[in-house]
Coordinates of C-alpha atoms in Angstrom, one line a residue:
Chain Y
M1 CA -72.1 -131.4 55.0
L2 CA -74.5 -131.3 52.0
A3 CA -72.3 -128.7 50.3
K4 CA -69.2 -130.9 50.9
L5 CA -71.0 -133.9 49.4
Q6 CA -72.1 -131.8 46.4
K7 CA -68.5 -130.5 45.9
F8 CA -67.2 -134.1 46.1
W9 CA -69.8 -135.2 43.5
I10 CA -68.9 -132.4 41.2
K11 CA -65.2 -133.2 41.6
L12 CA -65.9 -136.9 40.8
R13 CA -68.2 -136.1 37.9
G14 CA -66.2 -133.1 36.6
K15 CA -68.0 -130.1 35.1
D16 CA -68.0 -132.2 31.9
K17 CA -66.2 -135.4 30.9
R18 CA -63.1 -133.5 29.8
Y19 CA -59.6 -134.5 31.0
D20 CA -56.6 -132.2 30.3
L21 CA -54.7 -135.4 29.8
P22 CA -56.0 -138.0 27.4
L23 CA -56.5 -140.5 30.2
N24 CA -59.6 -142.1 28.7
R25 CA -57.6 -143.1 25.6
S26 CA -55.0 -144.9 27.6
S27 CA -54.6 -148.6 26.9
G28 CA -55.2 -150.9 29.8
T29 CA -58.3 -149.0 31.0
G30 CA -60.5 -152.0 30.4
F31 CA -58.1 -154.2 32.4
V32 CA -58.3 -151.9 35.4
V33 CA -62.1 -151.9 35.3
W34 CA -62.1 -155.7 35.1
V35 CA -59.6 -156.1 38.0
M36 CA -61.5 -153.6 40.1
S37 CA -64.9 -155.1 39.4
M38 CA -63.5 -158.5 40.5
M39 CA -62.1 -156.9 43.7
V40 CA -65.4 -155.3 44.5
Y41 CA -67.2 -158.6 43.7
L42 CA -64.9 -160.6 46.1
A43 CA -65.0 -157.9 48.7
T44 CA -68.8 -157.8 48.7
I45 CA -69.0 -161.6 49.0
I46 CA -66.5 -161.6 51.8
V47 CA -68.2 -158.8 53.8
A48 CA -71.5 -160.7 53.3
L49 CA -69.8 -163.9 54.6
F50 CA -68.5 -162.0 57.5
F51 CA -71.9 -160.7 58.4
A52 CA -73.4 -164.1 58.0
L53 CA -70.8 -165.6 60.3
S54 CA -71.6 -162.9 62.8
A55 CA -75.3 -163.6 62.5
V56 CA -74.8 -167.4 62.9
T57 CA -72.6 -166.9 66.0
A58 CA -75.1 -164.5 67.5
R59 CA -77.9 -166.9 67.0
W60 CA -76.0 -169.8 68.4
T61 CA -75.0 -167.8 71.4
D62 CA -78.5 -166.3 72.0
G63 CA -80.2 -169.6 71.3
L64 CA -78.0 -171.9 73.3
A65 CA -76.8 -169.8 76.2
L66 CA -80.0 -170.3 78.2
Q67 CA -80.6 -173.8 77.0
A68 CA -79.4 -177.1 78.5
T69 CA -80.1 -180.7 77.7
L70 CA -80.3 -183.5 80.2
E71 CA -79.4 -186.8 78.5
I72 CA -80.5 -190.1 79.8
P73 CA -78.7 -192.9 78.0
S74 CA -80.7 -195.8 76.6
S75 CA -78.9 -198.2 79.0
D76 CA -80.7 -196.5 81.9
L77 CA -84.1 -197.0 80.2
S78 CA -83.7 -200.6 79.0
G79 CA -84.5 -202.3 82.3
M80 CA -87.5 -200.1 83.0
S81 CA -91.1 -200.7 82.0
K82 CA -92.9 -197.9 80.1
D83 CA -95.0 -197.0 83.2
K84 CA -91.9 -196.8 85.4
Q85 CA -90.1 -194.7 82.9
K86 CA -93.1 -192.3 82.7
D87 CA -93.3 -192.1 86.5
A88 CA -89.6 -191.4 86.8
F89 CA -89.6 -188.7 84.1
D90 CA -92.7 -187.0 85.7
K91 CA -91.0 -186.9 89.0
L92 CA -87.7 -185.7 87.5
I93 CA -89.5 -183.0 85.5
A94 CA -91.4 -181.8 88.6
R95 CA -88.1 -181.7 90.6
L96 CA -86.3 -179.8 87.8
N97 CA -89.2 -177.2 87.4
G98 CA -88.8 -176.5 91.2
I99 CA -85.2 -175.3 90.7
D100 CA -84.9 -171.4 90.6
T101 CA -82.7 -171.1 87.6
I102 CA -84.9 -173.3 85.5
D103 CA -87.7 -171.8 83.6
S104 CA -89.1 -175.0 82.2
A105 CA -88.0 -178.6 81.7
Q106 CA -89.7 -180.9 79.2
K107 CA -89.0 -184.4 77.9
L108 CA -88.7 -184.5 74.2
S109 CA -91.5 -186.6 72.7
Q110 CA -90.9 -189.4 70.2
E111 CA -92.0 -187.0 67.3
E112 CA -89.6 -184.4 68.4
M113 CA -86.8 -187.0 68.6
D114 CA -87.7 -188.2 65.1
A115 CA -87.6 -184.6 63.8
L116 CA -84.1 -184.1 65.3
I117 CA -82.6 -187.2 63.6
A118 CA -84.6 -187.0 60.4
P119 CA -81.9 -185.0 58.5
W120 CA -79.4 -187.7 59.1
L121 CA -81.4 -190.9 59.3
G122 CA -84.6 -190.1 57.4
I123 CA -88.2 -190.2 58.6
D124 CA -88.8 -194.0 58.6
N125 CA -89.3 -194.4 62.3
V126 CA -85.7 -195.5 62.8
S127 CA -85.8 -194.1 66.3
K128 CA -87.8 -197.1 67.4
E129 CA -85.3 -199.5 65.9
I130 CA -82.1 -198.0 67.3
P131 CA -81.3 -197.4 71.0
L132 CA -81.5 -193.6 71.5
P133 CA -81.1 -191.7 74.7
A134 CA -84.0 -189.8 76.1
L135 CA -83.6 -186.0 76.2
V136 CA -85.0 -183.4 78.6
A137 CA -84.9 -179.9 77.1
I138 CA -84.3 -177.3 79.8
T139 CA -84.9 -173.6 79.4
L140 CA -83.0 -171.4 81.9
N141 CA -83.6 -167.9 83.2
A142 CA -79.9 -167.4 84.0
E143 CA -76.6 -168.9 83.1
L144 CA -75.9 -172.0 85.2
T145 CA -73.3 -171.9 87.9
D146 CA -71.3 -175.0 88.8
T147 CA -73.5 -175.4 91.9
D148 CA -76.6 -175.3 89.7
I149 CA -75.1 -178.0 87.4
K150 CA -74.2 -180.2 90.4
A151 CA -77.8 -179.8 91.8
I152 CA -79.4 -180.7 88.5
N153 CA -77.1 -183.7 88.0
N154 CA -77.8 -184.9 91.6
N155 CA -81.5 -184.7 91.1
A156 CA -81.3 -186.5 87.7
T157 CA -79.1 -189.3 89.0
E158 CA -81.6 -190.1 91.7
F159 CA -84.0 -191.3 88.9
F160 CA -81.5 -192.3 86.2
A161 CA -78.1 -193.4 87.4
N162 CA -76.2 -192.3 84.3
A163 CA -78.1 -189.1 83.4
S164 CA -75.8 -186.2 82.5
L165 CA -76.4 -182.5 81.9
D166 CA -75.1 -180.9 78.7
T167 CA -75.0 -177.1 78.9
H168 CA -73.6 -176.9 75.3
K169 CA -70.9 -174.7 76.7
K170 CA -68.0 -176.7 75.4
W171 CA -69.6 -177.1 72.0
L172 CA -70.5 -173.5 71.9
E173 CA -67.0 -172.5 72.8
D174 CA -65.5 -174.8 70.1
M175 CA -67.9 -173.4 67.5
Q176 CA -67.2 -169.8 68.5
S177 CA -63.5 -170.5 68.3
L178 CA -64.0 -172.0 64.9
V179 CA -66.1 -169.0 63.7
Q180 CA -63.5 -166.6 65.1
S181 CA -60.8 -168.4 63.1
I182 CA -62.9 -168.2 60.0
R183 CA -63.5 -164.5 60.7
F184 CA -59.7 -163.9 60.8
V185 CA -59.3 -165.8 57.5
V186 CA -62.1 -163.7 56.0
L187 CA -60.5 -160.5 57.3
G188 CA -57.1 -161.6 55.9
L189 CA -58.7 -162.2 52.5
G190 CA -60.3 -158.8 52.8
L191 CA -57.0 -157.2 53.4
I192 CA -55.4 -159.1 50.5
I193 CA -58.2 -157.8 48.3
I194 CA -57.7 -154.2 49.4
V195 CA -53.9 -154.4 48.9
T196 CA -54.4 -156.0 45.5
A197 CA -56.9 -153.2 44.5
I198 CA -54.5 -150.5 45.7
S199 CA -51.6 -152.1 43.8
S200 CA -53.6 -152.4 40.6
V201 CA -54.8 -148.8 40.8
S202 CA -51.3 -147.5 41.7
G203 CA -49.7 -149.6 38.9
A204 CA -52.3 -148.3 36.4
A205 CA -51.7 -144.7 37.5
R206 CA -48.0 -145.1 37.2
S207 CA -48.2 -146.5 33.8
R208 CA -50.6 -143.8 32.6
L209 CA -48.3 -141.2 34.1
A210 CA -45.4 -142.7 32.0
I211 CA -47.5 -142.9 28.9
H212 CA -48.5 -139.2 29.2
R213 CA -45.2 -137.9 30.4
D214 CA -45.0 -135.3 27.7
E215 CA -48.5 -133.9 28.4
V216 CA -47.7 -133.8 32.1
H217 CA -44.5 -131.9 31.4
L218 CA -46.5 -129.5 29.2
L219 CA -49.0 -128.9 32.1
H220 CA -46.1 -128.3 34.5
I221 CA -44.7 -125.7 32.1
M222 CA -48.1 -124.0 32.0
G223 CA -47.9 -123.7 35.7
A224 CA -50.1 -126.7 36.8
D225 CA -49.1 -127.8 40.2
D226 CA -48.9 -131.5 41.2
A227 CA -52.3 -131.5 42.9
Y228 CA -53.9 -130.2 39.7
I229 CA -52.3 -133.0 37.7
A230 CA -53.0 -135.6 40.4
S231 CA -56.7 -134.6 40.5
Q232 CA -57.0 -135.6 36.8
F233 CA -55.8 -139.1 37.7
E234 CA -57.9 -139.2 40.8
R235 CA -61.0 -138.3 38.9
Q236 CA -60.4 -140.8 36.2
S237 CA -59.7 -143.5 38.8
G238 CA -63.0 -142.5 40.4
H239 CA -64.9 -142.9 37.2
L240 CA -63.3 -146.3 36.4
S241 CA -63.9 -147.6 39.8
M242 CA -67.5 -146.4 39.8
V243 CA -68.1 -148.5 36.7
A244 CA -66.1 -151.4 38.1
G245 CA -67.7 -151.1 41.5
G246 CA -71.2 -151.0 40.1
T247 CA -70.5 -154.1 38.0
G248 CA -68.8 -156.1 40.7
F249 CA -71.4 -155.2 43.3
L250 CA -74.3 -156.2 41.0
L251 CA -72.6 -159.5 40.3
A252 CA -72.0 -160.1 44.0
I253 CA -75.7 -159.3 44.8
I254 CA -76.8 -161.8 42.2
T255 CA -74.5 -164.4 43.6
L256 CA -75.6 -163.8 47.1
A257 CA -79.3 -163.9 46.1
C258 CA -78.7 -167.2 44.3
A259 CA -76.8 -168.6 47.4
A260 CA -79.7 -167.4 49.6
L261 CA -82.2 -169.1 47.3
I262 CA -80.3 -172.4 47.3
G263 CA -79.6 -172.2 51.0
S264 CA -83.2 -171.6 51.9
G265 CA -84.0 -175.2 50.7
V266 CA -81.5 -176.9 53.0
K267 CA -80.9 -174.5 55.9
E268 CA -83.8 -175.7 57.9
A269 CA -82.3 -179.1 58.1
L270 CA -78.5 -178.8 58.0
L271 CA -77.4 -175.2 58.1
P272 CA -78.0 -172.5 60.7
D273 CA -80.0 -169.5 59.6
Y274 CA -77.4 -167.2 58.0
S275 CA -79.7 -164.7 56.3
L276 CA -78.6 -161.1 56.5
S277 CA -80.6 -158.3 58.1
A278 CA -81.9 -155.3 56.2
L279 CA -79.2 -153.2 57.8
Q280 CA -76.5 -155.6 56.7
W281 CA -77.8 -155.7 53.1
F282 CA -77.7 -151.8 53.3
A283 CA -74.2 -151.9 54.7
L284 CA -73.0 -153.9 51.6
V285 CA -73.7 -150.9 49.5
F286 CA -70.7 -149.2 51.2
V287 CA -68.3 -151.8 49.7
P288 CA -68.3 -150.3 46.2
I289 CA -68.3 -146.8 47.7
I290 CA -65.3 -147.6 49.8
G291 CA -63.8 -149.2 46.6
V292 CA -64.2 -145.9 44.7
L293 CA -62.7 -143.9 47.6
V294 CA -59.7 -146.3 47.9
A295 CA -59.1 -146.1 44.1
M296 CA -59.2 -142.3 44.1
V297 CA -57.0 -141.9 47.1
S298 CA -54.5 -144.5 45.8
A299 CA -54.3 -142.9 42.4
R300 CA -53.8 -139.4 43.9
I301 CA -51.1 -140.5 46.3
T302 CA -49.3 -142.5 43.6
V303 CA -49.3 -139.6 41.2
M304 CA -48.3 -137.0 43.8
R305 CA -45.4 -139.2 44.9
A306 CA -44.2 -139.7 41.3
L307 CA -44.5 -136.0 40.4
K308 CA -42.6 -134.9 43.5
K309 CA -39.6 -136.8 42.1
L310 CA -39.6 -134.8 38.9
P311 CA -37.2 -131.8 38.7
Chain S
M1 CA -37.2 -108.4 35.1
I2 CA -35.0 -111.3 34.1
H3 CA -31.3 -111.4 34.9
F4 CA -28.8 -114.1 33.9
E5 CA -25.4 -113.8 35.7
N6 CA -22.6 -116.3 34.7
I7 CA -25.1 -119.0 34.1
G8 CA -23.9 -122.5 33.2
L9 CA -26.0 -125.5 32.4
R10 CA -25.0 -129.1 31.9
Y11 CA -27.1 -132.3 31.6
G12 CA -26.0 -134.9 34.1
T13 CA -22.3 -135.4 34.0
G14 CA -22.0 -134.2 30.4
P15 CA -20.2 -131.1 29.2
E16 CA -21.6 -127.6 29.8
V17 CA -24.1 -126.8 27.0
L18 CA -24.3 -123.2 28.2
Q19 CA -21.3 -121.3 29.6
D20 CA -21.1 -118.1 31.5
I21 CA -24.3 -116.7 30.1
S22 CA -25.1 -113.2 31.3
F23 CA -27.8 -110.8 30.0
N24 CA -30.9 -108.8 31.2
L25 CA -34.3 -108.8 29.8
N26 CA -36.2 -105.7 30.6
K27 CA -40.0 -105.4 30.8
G28 CA -41.5 -104.9 27.4
S29 CA -38.3 -105.8 25.5
F30 CA -38.2 -108.0 22.3
H31 CA -35.3 -110.2 21.5
F32 CA -34.5 -112.8 19.0
L33 CA -32.5 -115.8 20.1
T34 CA -30.4 -117.0 17.3
G35 CA -27.7 -119.5 16.7
K36 CA -27.0 -122.7 14.8
S37 CA -28.6 -126.0 15.7
G38 CA -27.0 -127.4 18.8
A39 CA -25.8 -124.0 19.9
G40 CA -27.9 -124.2 23.1
K41 CA -31.1 -122.3 22.1
T42 CA -33.5 -124.9 23.4
S43 CA -31.4 -125.2 26.7
L44 CA -31.6 -121.4 27.1
M45 CA -35.3 -121.5 26.5
N46 CA -35.6 -124.3 29.0
L47 CA -34.0 -122.0 31.6
L48 CA -36.3 -119.1 30.6
Y49 CA -39.4 -121.1 31.2
M50 CA -37.9 -122.6 34.3
G51 CA -38.1 -126.2 33.0
R52 CA -34.6 -126.6 34.5
R53 CA -32.5 -124.9 37.1
P54 CA -29.0 -123.7 36.0
T55 CA -26.1 -125.8 37.1
R56 CA -24.2 -122.6 38.2
G57 CA -24.6 -118.9 38.3
R58 CA -27.4 -116.6 39.5
L59 CA -30.7 -116.6 37.6
T60 CA -33.3 -114.1 38.6
M61 CA -36.8 -114.4 37.1
F62 CA -39.4 -111.8 38.0
N63 CA -37.2 -110.5 40.8
K64 CA -36.9 -114.0 42.4
L65 CA -33.6 -115.9 42.7
I66 CA -34.3 -119.2 41.1
H67 CA -32.0 -121.3 43.3
E68 CA -33.9 -120.0 46.3
Q69 CA -37.3 -121.1 45.1
S70 CA -38.9 -124.4 46.0
R71 CA -40.4 -126.6 43.4
N72 CA -43.9 -125.3 44.1
D73 CA -42.7 -121.7 43.9
L74 CA -41.1 -122.4 40.5
I75 CA -44.4 -123.9 39.3
K76 CA -46.2 -120.7 40.3
L77 CA -43.5 -118.5 38.6
R78 CA -44.1 -120.5 35.4
R79 CA -47.6 -119.0 35.3
Y80 CA -45.9 -115.6 34.3
V81 CA -44.5 -117.3 31.2
G82 CA -46.2 -118.2 28.0
V83 CA -44.5 -120.7 25.7
V84 CA -45.1 -121.3 22.0
F85 CA -43.3 -124.5 20.9
Q86 CA -42.0 -125.3 17.5
D87 CA -44.1 -128.4 17.4
F88 CA -47.1 -126.6 18.9
R89 CA -47.6 -129.3 21.6
L90 CA -51.3 -129.0 21.5
L91 CA -53.4 -131.6 23.2
D92 CA -55.0 -133.5 20.3
H93 CA -57.9 -134.8 22.3
L94 CA -59.0 -131.3 23.3
S95 CA -60.9 -128.8 21.2
A96 CA -59.2 -125.5 20.2
F97 CA -61.3 -123.9 22.9
D98 CA -60.2 -126.3 25.6
N99 CA -56.5 -126.1 24.5
V100 CA -56.5 -122.3 24.9
A101 CA -58.6 -122.5 28.1
L102 CA -56.0 -124.7 29.8
P103 CA -53.8 -122.1 31.4
L104 CA -56.9 -120.3 32.8
R105 CA -58.3 -123.6 34.2
I106 CA -55.0 -124.4 35.8
I107 CA -55.1 -121.2 37.8
G108 CA -58.8 -121.9 38.7
R109 CA -60.5 -119.1 36.8
P110 CA -64.4 -119.3 36.7
E111 CA -65.8 -121.1 33.7
Q112 CA -67.8 -118.1 32.6
E113 CA -64.7 -115.8 32.5
I114 CA -62.8 -118.5 30.6
K115 CA -65.6 -118.8 28.0
Q116 CA -65.6 -115.1 27.4
Q117 CA -61.8 -114.7 27.2
V118 CA -61.1 -117.7 25.1
T119 CA -63.8 -117.0 22.6
E120 CA -62.6 -113.4 22.3
L121 CA -59.0 -114.4 21.8
L122 CA -59.7 -117.2 19.3
A123 CA -61.8 -114.7 17.3
W124 CA -58.8 -112.2 17.5
V125 CA -56.4 -114.8 16.0
G126 CA -59.0 -115.5 13.3
L127 CA -60.2 -118.9 14.7
G128 CA -63.6 -117.8 16.0
D129 CA -65.3 -120.5 13.8
Y130 CA -63.0 -123.3 15.0
L131 CA -63.8 -123.4 18.7
K132 CA -64.8 -127.0 18.7
S133 CA -62.3 -128.2 16.2
T134 CA -59.6 -130.5 17.5
P135 CA -55.9 -130.0 16.4
P136 CA -55.7 -133.0 14.0
T137 CA -58.4 -131.4 11.9
L138 CA -56.6 -128.0 11.6
S139 CA -53.8 -126.8 9.3
G140 CA -50.3 -126.0 10.5
G141 CA -51.0 -122.2 10.6
Q142 CA -54.2 -122.7 12.5
K143 CA -52.5 -124.9 15.1
Q144 CA -49.8 -122.3 15.4
R145 CA -52.3 -119.6 16.2
I146 CA -54.0 -121.8 18.8
A147 CA -50.6 -122.4 20.4
I148 CA -50.0 -118.6 20.5
A149 CA -53.5 -118.0 21.9
R150 CA -52.8 -120.6 24.6
A151 CA -49.5 -118.9 25.4
V152 CA -50.9 -115.4 25.7
I153 CA -54.4 -116.1 27.2
N154 CA -53.0 -115.7 30.7
R155 CA -51.4 -112.3 29.8
P156 CA -47.9 -113.6 30.5
R157 CA -45.1 -111.2 31.5
L158 CA -42.7 -113.2 29.3
L159 CA -43.6 -114.8 26.0
L160 CA -41.2 -117.4 24.6
A161 CA -41.5 -118.8 21.1
D162 CA -39.3 -121.5 19.8
E163 CA -39.0 -121.4 16.0
P164 CA -42.6 -120.2 15.7
T165 CA -42.3 -119.7 11.9
G166 CA -40.4 -123.0 11.3
N167 CA -43.5 -124.8 10.0
L168 CA -45.1 -121.9 8.2
D169 CA -44.5 -120.3 4.8
D170 CA -42.8 -116.9 4.8
Q171 CA -46.0 -114.8 4.4
I172 CA -47.8 -116.5 7.3
G173 CA -44.5 -116.4 9.3
M174 CA -44.3 -112.6 8.9
R175 CA -47.9 -112.1 9.9
L176 CA -47.2 -114.1 13.0
M177 CA -44.3 -111.9 13.8
Y178 CA -46.4 -108.8 13.5
L179 CA -48.8 -110.5 15.9
F180 CA -45.9 -110.9 18.4
D181 CA -45.0 -107.3 17.7
E182 CA -48.5 -106.2 18.6
L183 CA -48.3 -108.2 21.9
N184 CA -44.9 -106.6 22.6
R185 CA -46.4 -103.1 22.2
M186 CA -49.0 -104.1 24.8
G187 CA -46.2 -104.7 27.3
T188 CA -45.3 -108.3 27.0
T189 CA -41.6 -109.2 27.0
I190 CA -40.8 -111.4 24.1
V191 CA -38.0 -113.8 23.2
V192 CA -38.3 -115.6 19.8
A193 CA -35.8 -118.4 19.0
T194 CA -35.3 -118.6 15.2
H195 CA -33.1 -119.5 12.3
N196 CA -34.8 -117.1 10.0
L197 CA -32.3 -114.3 9.7
N198 CA -34.3 -112.5 7.0
M199 CA -37.1 -112.0 9.5
V200 CA -34.6 -111.0 12.2
H201 CA -33.2 -108.3 10.0
E202 CA -36.5 -107.1 8.7
L203 CA -37.9 -106.6 12.2
G204 CA -34.6 -105.3 13.6
H205 CA -34.9 -106.4 17.2
P206 CA -31.8 -107.1 19.2
Q207 CA -30.4 -110.6 19.1
L208 CA -29.1 -112.9 21.8
H209 CA -26.8 -115.0 19.6
L210 CA -25.6 -118.3 20.9
S211 CA -22.5 -119.9 19.6
D212 CA -21.0 -123.1 21.1
G213 CA -22.8 -122.5 24.4
T214 CA -21.7 -118.9 24.8
L215 CA -23.8 -115.8 24.3
H216 CA -23.2 -112.7 22.2
Y217 CA -25.4 -109.7 22.3
I218 CA -26.2 -108.0 19.0
P219 CA -28.0 -104.7 19.3
G220 CA -31.2 -104.1 17.3
T221 CA -31.6 -101.8 14.3
N222 CA -35.1 -100.6 15.0
G223 CA -34.2 -98.4 17.9
R224 CA -36.5 -100.2 20.3
G225 CA -33.9 -102.7 21.8

């Protein structure tokens, strides 16, 4: 394996920087580097976006799958004194905590309610001025069955006629469906980037082949086979895409770091935690590497195909 | 070694530029290819280095029938042929060393062997001090010698030279021909396309004379043909 990697590296680097064909002097080399670096930049951002979406979905699923909220509308509370409310909540909580599938049930305090609505309505005690429902946060030890939901609702309506249980299931399903759609869009964009990169590399290889037709003919006369000639284009494509990949990747990392920095200021309030894991950051390194491989293989296949058509 | 039998060649749907060409080239022979411009010398050279297949007839190169060979087989057969072009066709971005090393690199010889052989050969053609020079910095004669060194580095069985003295003065041209003569004595089969009849008569090798696409054999006067 190590020997194979070493061989690949030597092939990519070349014994020296010599090409039998003057490929480094071809016009348009800078353009290819620019296009490839933009492709790697976009691909890195898109892969990071894909990872972030996966992380968000996982957190939502993990965080909400064993959570439920019992909502008591303000209309149920308006006719009750504070003491009666407290008594009813204490009994309801005790009843809920007695159910097997429930780990714990707890009424959200005024401070917790304020913290929840603060991102939208500010922190000026507006919760006291507007009629808000009371919420009971329920932590489960297993996913609720329909029977469980019915039992909880029956218990709750004994104390508050219009109490209803929200398992977040519908919302979670909607969000997951939305994230899935975004994922497909991201994958589609990724595919477009790959196809564009392949087209650019192939186009550049074809034009360089046309520019150096005489030199290629000379190599053929000297007995160079198609693979030998194609390897020159492959190696040069590898060099260019390494420069382009490095540049594009660096720019993408800077962009992502800036986005993470900006996001860290607001995510607590509005955005879910979308930070990437160490493994995901490491995985991003493979984007430019894959870019280099795609460029090399595309150049080789393009040149081999074109050479086969020669007499 | 090389056998042409009723060979015809045409480009596309145009007229035949070579008609009913038949001749043999034996191992170690030396022939001049003569004829006026447009007589078909370049086309015949093209067939000899297998840059094209004949339109008709049977062409045998190194005991292989050309029309039976695949494209890859032809490429491998070309490695037995060294070609010196009139315009040298050196690669300007490569040094003299790398230009001469090219045929050896193509067949995958080790770098150490390449270094030794190329250095020796360039010294033999009098360019031992110009290993790192690139063609644009060299004179016509020096370029010609690099082109010859490149053609012979792989010890070809057949050496083809297209007007090799065309760009050189008479004295250097004759020295070049003596160099070919030397290679021929070492066993290389040589075909030199030329307009220079003085040189042809002086060396006295047999001629393959082309006229309007047909070939006429003119025996040599030096007793070696």
